[in-house]
Coordinates of C-alpha atoms in Angstrom, one line a residue:
M1 CA -58.0 -41.2 -7.2
W2 CA -59.1 -43.7 -4.4
V3 CA -58.3 -42.5 -0.8
A4 CA -58.3 -45.0 2.1
E5 CA -61.0 -44.6 4.7
P6 CA -59.7 -43.3 8.1
D7 CA -59.4 -45.8 10.8
Y8 CA -62.5 -45.1 12.5
R9 CA -61.8 -46.9 15.6
T10 CA -58.8 -44.7 16.1
C11 CA -60.9 -41.6 15.4
A12 CA -63.7 -42.7 17.8
A13 CA -61.2 -43.3 20.5
A14 CA -59.8 -39.9 20.1
G15 CA -63.3 -38.3 20.2
I16 CA -64.4 -40.1 23.2
T17 CA -61.1 -39.1 25.1
A18 CA -61.8 -35.4 24.3
L19 CA -65.5 -35.8 25.3
Q20 CA -64.5 -37.2 28.7
R21 CA -62.4 -34.1 29.4
W22 CA -65.9 -32.4 30.1
Y23 CA -67.1 -35.1 32.2
D24 CA -67.4 -34.3 36.1
P25 CA -67.6 -37.3 38.3
A26 CA -68.9 -35.6 41.2
S27 CA -72.1 -34.5 39.4
G28 CA -72.2 -37.6 36.9
L29 CA -72.8 -35.0 34.2
W30 CA -70.8 -33.3 31.5
R31 CA -69.8 -29.6 32.1
G32 CA -71.4 -26.9 29.9
T33 CA -74.3 -28.8 28.6
G34 CA -78.0 -29.6 29.5
W35 CA -79.7 -32.3 31.3
W36 CA -81.0 -34.0 28.3
N37 CA -77.7 -33.6 26.4
C38 CA -76.0 -35.4 29.2
A39 CA -78.3 -38.4 28.7
N40 CA -77.2 -38.4 25.0
A41 CA -73.5 -38.1 25.9
L42 CA -74.0 -41.2 28.2
T43 CA -75.7 -42.9 25.4
A44 CA -72.8 -42.0 23.0
V45 CA -70.3 -43.4 25.5
I46 CA -72.2 -46.6 25.9
R47 CA -72.7 -47.0 22.3
Y48 CA -68.9 -46.6 21.9
I49 CA -68.2 -49.4 24.4
K50 CA -70.9 -51.7 22.7
L51 CA -69.7 -51.2 19.1
T52 CA -65.8 -51.0 19.7
G53 CA -65.4 -53.4 22.6
D54 CA -63.2 -50.8 24.3
N55 CA -64.4 -50.8 28.0
S56 CA -61.9 -48.2 29.2
H57 CA -64.7 -45.6 29.9
A58 CA -67.3 -48.1 31.3
G59 CA -66.9 -46.6 34.7
V60 CA -68.8 -43.7 33.7
I61 CA -72.0 -45.7 33.7
A62 CA -72.2 -46.5 37.4
T63 CA -70.8 -42.9 38.4
T64 CA -73.5 -41.1 36.4
F65 CA -76.1 -43.5 37.7
A66 CA -75.2 -42.8 41.4
A67 CA -74.2 -39.1 41.0
A68 CA -76.6 -37.6 38.4
Q69 CA -79.9 -38.6 40.4
R70 CA -78.9 -36.1 43.1
R71 CA -80.1 -33.5 40.5
H72 CA -83.4 -35.3 39.5
P73 CA -84.0 -38.5 41.6
G74 CA -85.0 -41.3 39.3
F75 CA -83.9 -39.2 36.4
V76 CA -87.5 -37.8 36.0
N77 CA -88.5 -34.2 35.9
D78 CA -91.6 -32.6 34.2
Y79 CA -90.3 -32.9 30.6
Y80 CA -91.4 -36.1 29.2
D81 CA -88.9 -35.8 26.4
D82 CA -85.9 -35.4 28.9
N83 CA -87.3 -38.5 30.7
G84 CA -87.3 -40.5 27.7
W85 CA -83.6 -39.9 26.7
W86 CA -82.4 -40.9 30.3
A87 CA -84.5 -44.1 30.0
L88 CA -83.0 -45.0 26.6
A89 CA -79.6 -44.4 28.1
W90 CA -80.5 -46.9 30.9
V91 CA -81.7 -49.5 28.6
A92 CA -78.3 -49.2 26.6
A93 CA -76.6 -49.4 30.0
F94 CA -78.5 -52.6 30.8
D95 CA -77.5 -54.1 27.5
V96 CA -73.8 -53.7 27.9
T97 CA -73.5 -54.5 31.9
R98 CA -76.7 -56.7 32.1
E99 CA -77.2 -55.1 35.6
S100 CA -80.8 -55.0 36.2
R101 CA -80.8 -51.8 38.1
Y102 CA -80.4 -50.0 34.9
L103 CA -83.4 -51.8 33.3
D104 CA -85.5 -51.1 36.3
A105 CA -84.8 -47.4 36.2
A106 CA -85.7 -47.5 32.4
R107 CA -89.0 -49.1 33.3
A108 CA -89.9 -46.7 36.2
I109 CA -89.3 -43.7 33.9
F110 CA -91.5 -45.2 31.2
A111 CA -94.2 -45.8 33.8
R112 CA -93.8 -42.1 34.8
N113 CA -94.2 -41.1 31.2
T114 CA -97.5 -43.0 30.6
A115 CA -99.1 -40.1 32.6
G116 CA -98.3 -37.7 29.6
W117 CA -100.7 -39.8 27.2
T118 CA -104.0 -37.7 26.8
G119 CA -107.1 -38.0 24.5
A120 CA -106.4 -34.4 22.9
C121 CA -105.7 -34.7 19.3
G122 CA -106.7 -38.4 19.5
G123 CA -103.8 -39.5 21.7
G124 CA -100.1 -39.2 22.2
L125 CA -97.9 -37.8 24.9
H126 CA -97.7 -34.0 25.7
W127 CA -94.2 -32.4 25.9
H128 CA -94.3 -31.1 29.5
A129 CA -96.4 -31.9 32.7
T130 CA -98.1 -28.6 32.4
S131 CA -98.3 -28.1 28.6
S132 CA -100.7 -29.2 26.1
Y133 CA -98.3 -29.1 23.4
K134 CA -97.8 -32.5 21.4
N135 CA -94.5 -32.8 19.7
A136 CA -92.9 -35.4 17.7
I137 CA -89.8 -36.0 19.7
T138 CA -91.5 -36.8 23.0
N139 CA -93.9 -39.4 21.2
E140 CA -91.0 -40.9 19.1
L141 CA -89.0 -41.5 22.2
F142 CA -92.0 -43.1 23.9
L143 CA -92.6 -45.5 21.0
T144 CA -88.9 -46.4 20.7
L145 CA -88.6 -46.9 24.5
A146 CA -91.7 -49.1 24.5
A147 CA -90.4 -51.2 21.9
L148 CA -87.0 -51.6 23.3
L149 CA -88.4 -52.6 26.7
H150 CA -90.8 -55.2 25.1
Q151 CA -87.6 -56.9 23.6
R152 CA -86.2 -57.1 27.0
V153 CA -89.3 -57.6 29.1
P154 CA -91.8 -59.2 26.9
A155 CA -94.7 -59.6 29.6
G156 CA -94.5 -55.9 30.5
G157 CA -97.3 -54.8 28.3
Y158 CA -94.7 -52.4 26.4
L159 CA -95.7 -53.9 22.9
T160 CA -99.2 -52.7 23.2
W161 CA -98.1 -49.1 24.1
A162 CA -95.5 -49.0 21.1
Q163 CA -98.2 -50.1 18.6
R164 CA -100.8 -47.7 20.1
E165 CA -98.1 -44.8 19.9
W166 CA -97.3 -45.7 16.2
E167 CA -100.9 -46.0 15.2
W168 CA -101.6 -42.5 16.5
F169 CA -98.3 -41.1 15.3
S170 CA -98.5 -42.3 11.8
S171 CA -102.1 -40.8 11.7
S172 CA -101.5 -37.6 13.6
G173 CA -100.2 -35.4 10.8
L174 CA -96.8 -35.1 12.2
I175 CA -95.3 -36.7 9.1
G176 CA -95.5 -34.0 6.4
P177 CA -96.4 -34.6 2.7
E178 CA -92.7 -35.0 1.9
G179 CA -92.1 -37.9 4.2
L180 CA -90.3 -35.7 6.9
V181 CA -91.4 -35.2 10.5
N182 CA -92.2 -31.8 11.6
D183 CA -91.8 -30.6 15.2
G184 CA -95.3 -30.8 16.5
L185 CA -99.0 -30.2 16.3
T186 CA -101.0 -26.9 16.6
A187 CA -103.7 -26.3 19.2
A188 CA -106.1 -27.3 16.4
C189 CA -104.2 -30.8 16.0
Q190 CA -102.7 -29.9 12.7
N191 CA -99.2 -30.3 11.6
N192 CA -97.4 -27.1 12.7
A193 CA -95.1 -26.8 9.8
G194 CA -92.2 -26.4 12.2
P195 CA -88.6 -27.2 11.5
T196 CA -87.8 -30.9 10.2
W197 CA -84.9 -31.3 12.7
S198 CA -82.8 -34.4 12.0
Y199 CA -83.2 -36.1 15.3
N200 CA -87.1 -36.1 14.5
Q201 CA -86.4 -38.2 11.5
G202 CA -83.9 -40.6 13.5
V203 CA -85.6 -41.6 16.8
I204 CA -88.7 -42.7 14.8
L205 CA -86.5 -45.0 12.8
G206 CA -85.3 -46.7 16.0
G207 CA -88.8 -47.4 16.9
L208 CA -89.8 -48.7 13.5
A209 CA -86.7 -51.0 13.4
A210 CA -87.6 -52.4 16.8
L211 CA -91.1 -53.0 15.9
F212 CA -90.0 -54.8 12.8
E213 CA -87.7 -57.2 14.9
I214 CA -90.5 -57.9 17.2
T215 CA -93.3 -58.5 14.7
G216 CA -91.5 -59.4 11.4
D217 CA -93.9 -57.0 9.6
H218 CA -91.9 -55.4 6.8
G219 CA -94.4 -52.6 6.7
Y220 CA -92.5 -50.9 9.5
L221 CA -89.4 -50.9 7.4
T222 CA -91.3 -49.6 4.4
R223 CA -92.8 -46.8 6.5
G224 CA -89.3 -46.1 7.8
E225 CA -87.8 -45.9 4.3
V226 CA -90.2 -43.3 3.5
I227 CA -88.8 -41.1 6.2
A228 CA -85.1 -42.0 5.8
G229 CA -84.9 -41.4 2.2
P230 CA -86.2 -37.9 2.3
A231 CA -84.2 -37.1 5.4
I232 CA -81.0 -38.0 3.6
G233 CA -81.9 -36.3 0.5
R234 CA -83.4 -33.0 1.9
L235 CA -81.4 -32.5 5.2
A236 CA -78.2 -33.4 3.5
P237 CA -78.2 -31.8 0.0
Y238 CA -74.5 -32.3 -0.4
G239 CA -74.4 -35.6 1.3
I240 CA -73.5 -34.2 4.8
V241 CA -76.4 -33.7 7.2
A242 CA -77.2 -30.2 8.4
E243 CA -79.7 -28.6 10.8
P244 CA -81.8 -25.7 9.4
C245 CA -80.4 -23.4 12.1
E246 CA -76.9 -23.8 10.6
A247 CA -77.6 -21.3 7.9
S248 CA -79.5 -18.7 10.1
A249 CA -77.7 -15.7 11.4
A250 CA -78.4 -16.8 15.1
G251 CA -77.0 -20.2 14.5
C252 CA -77.9 -23.2 16.6
D253 CA -78.6 -23.5 20.3
E254 CA -77.3 -25.8 22.8
D255 CA -80.1 -28.2 22.0
Q256 CA -79.9 -28.1 18.3
V257 CA -76.2 -28.9 18.2
Q258 CA -77.0 -32.5 19.6
F259 CA -79.5 -33.5 17.0
K260 CA -77.4 -34.8 14.1
G261 CA -75.6 -37.6 16.1
I262 CA -79.1 -38.9 17.4
F263 CA -80.1 -39.0 13.7
V264 CA -77.1 -41.1 12.7
R265 CA -77.4 -43.1 15.8
Y266 CA -81.0 -44.4 14.8
L267 CA -80.3 -44.5 11.1
Y268 CA -77.7 -47.0 12.0
D269 CA -80.2 -49.0 14.0
F270 CA -82.5 -48.8 11.1
W271 CA -79.8 -50.1 8.7
L272 CA -79.3 -53.1 10.7
P273 CA -82.5 -54.7 9.7
S274 CA -83.0 -52.8 6.3
R275 CA -79.4 -53.2 5.0
Q276 CA -80.1 -50.4 2.6
P277 CA -76.6 -49.6 1.0
A278 CA -77.5 -45.8 0.8
Y279 CA -77.7 -45.5 4.6
R280 CA -74.3 -47.1 5.1
A281 CA -72.7 -44.9 2.5
F282 CA -74.2 -41.9 4.2
I283 CA -73.1 -42.6 7.6
L284 CA -69.6 -43.2 6.4
A285 CA -69.5 -40.1 4.2
N286 CA -70.5 -38.0 7.3
A287 CA -68.1 -39.8 9.6
R288 CA -65.3 -38.9 7.2
S289 CA -66.4 -35.3 6.8
V290 CA -66.4 -34.9 10.6
W291 CA -63.0 -36.2 10.8
D292 CA -61.5 -34.4 7.9
H293 CA -63.2 -31.0 8.1
S294 CA -64.8 -30.4 11.5
R295 CA -61.9 -31.3 13.8
N296 CA -59.4 -29.2 15.7
A297 CA -55.9 -30.4 16.9
A298 CA -57.4 -31.6 20.1
S299 CA -59.8 -34.0 18.3
Q300 CA -62.6 -31.8 19.3
F301 CA -65.5 -31.6 16.8
G302 CA -67.6 -28.6 15.8
L303 CA -71.2 -28.0 14.9
R304 CA -70.9 -28.0 11.1
W305 CA -69.9 -31.6 9.8
A306 CA -69.0 -30.3 6.5
G307 CA -66.7 -27.8 8.3
P308 CA -65.2 -25.5 9.1
F309 CA -64.8 -26.1 12.7
D310 CA -66.4 -23.5 14.9
R311 CA -66.0 -24.3 18.6
A312 CA -66.2 -27.2 21.0
D313 CA -68.4 -28.4 23.8
A314 CA -69.8 -31.6 25.1
A315 CA -73.0 -31.6 23.1
R316 CA -71.1 -31.1 19.8
Q317 CA -68.6 -33.7 20.8
S318 CA -71.0 -36.5 21.8
S319 CA -73.1 -35.7 18.6
A320 CA -70.0 -36.2 16.4
L321 CA -69.1 -39.4 18.5
D322 CA -72.2 -41.0 17.5
V323 CA -71.3 -40.9 13.7
L324 CA -67.8 -42.0 14.2
T325 CA -68.8 -44.9 16.5
A326 CA -71.4 -46.0 13.8
A327 CA -68.6 -45.8 11.2
V328 CA -66.6 -48.3 13.3
A329 CA -69.3 -50.8 13.0
L330 CA -70.0 -50.1 9.5
S331 CA -66.3 -50.5 8.5
A332 CA -65.4 -53.5 10.5

């Protein structure tokens, strides 16, 4: 029997209202979650504004920009991945406000992150200023940020960085034989066979989508499809995405609960140029499952998108908000 889709605009509005109960205007951050998670919460709020047209939470952008810098001036610390998340948030803020201060902040963060590029393993950024570890997410963020900055500042030299990063990333061994991206490289510059977290399959898709938009080279979409297909098939065997940690006795930590929303965010961005029906169907199925099976009476969302609801926090909430917001756009 056919059942109507939920009204995702109403669902997303309930989700963002619940998320903002964790927001602390004095700090510009979301209580109970980490620094990089807060960058993603902000990005989820901005994306909600962009895709729904509801500006009722737009004041959070300026408040966070002013207040959160008291913790890390310029939104930079010694973790290059943290910096990348904040830079992407400020690119998104520029897109919806057209205020140059946000784009300037993103550009300054990018310039800071170029210091992380070394010749070890043939190139790429390392994860932390005092670490030699080269992991996938830091380099995916660098690529995606460079491509997005080129689209907004074509004369900034960012396309050269984006293509240099992709040339290294695609040949580094980070992409395993099944098409999934592993966590990082060993000291011997080999794929470390680490977990194939969902967000590592997502952020790279955002970069490849942007590179296609810039160059018109369909090869970027083809390579992205080689990642997206296995991600949907292997990380969501029943159609609903799950992290490897969800089945473990220890469960998922405060970082890992954020990953799935990031995956869907960039899968949506990749869908925009690729228009693969499977991606749209996947996102809508996950949004419906979040709403139907992973929600409590206060419109708070849990870790397991297939259910049952476990507990609520800002990281879980902003992650789920990403899939509900994408569903708004896809069902319009």
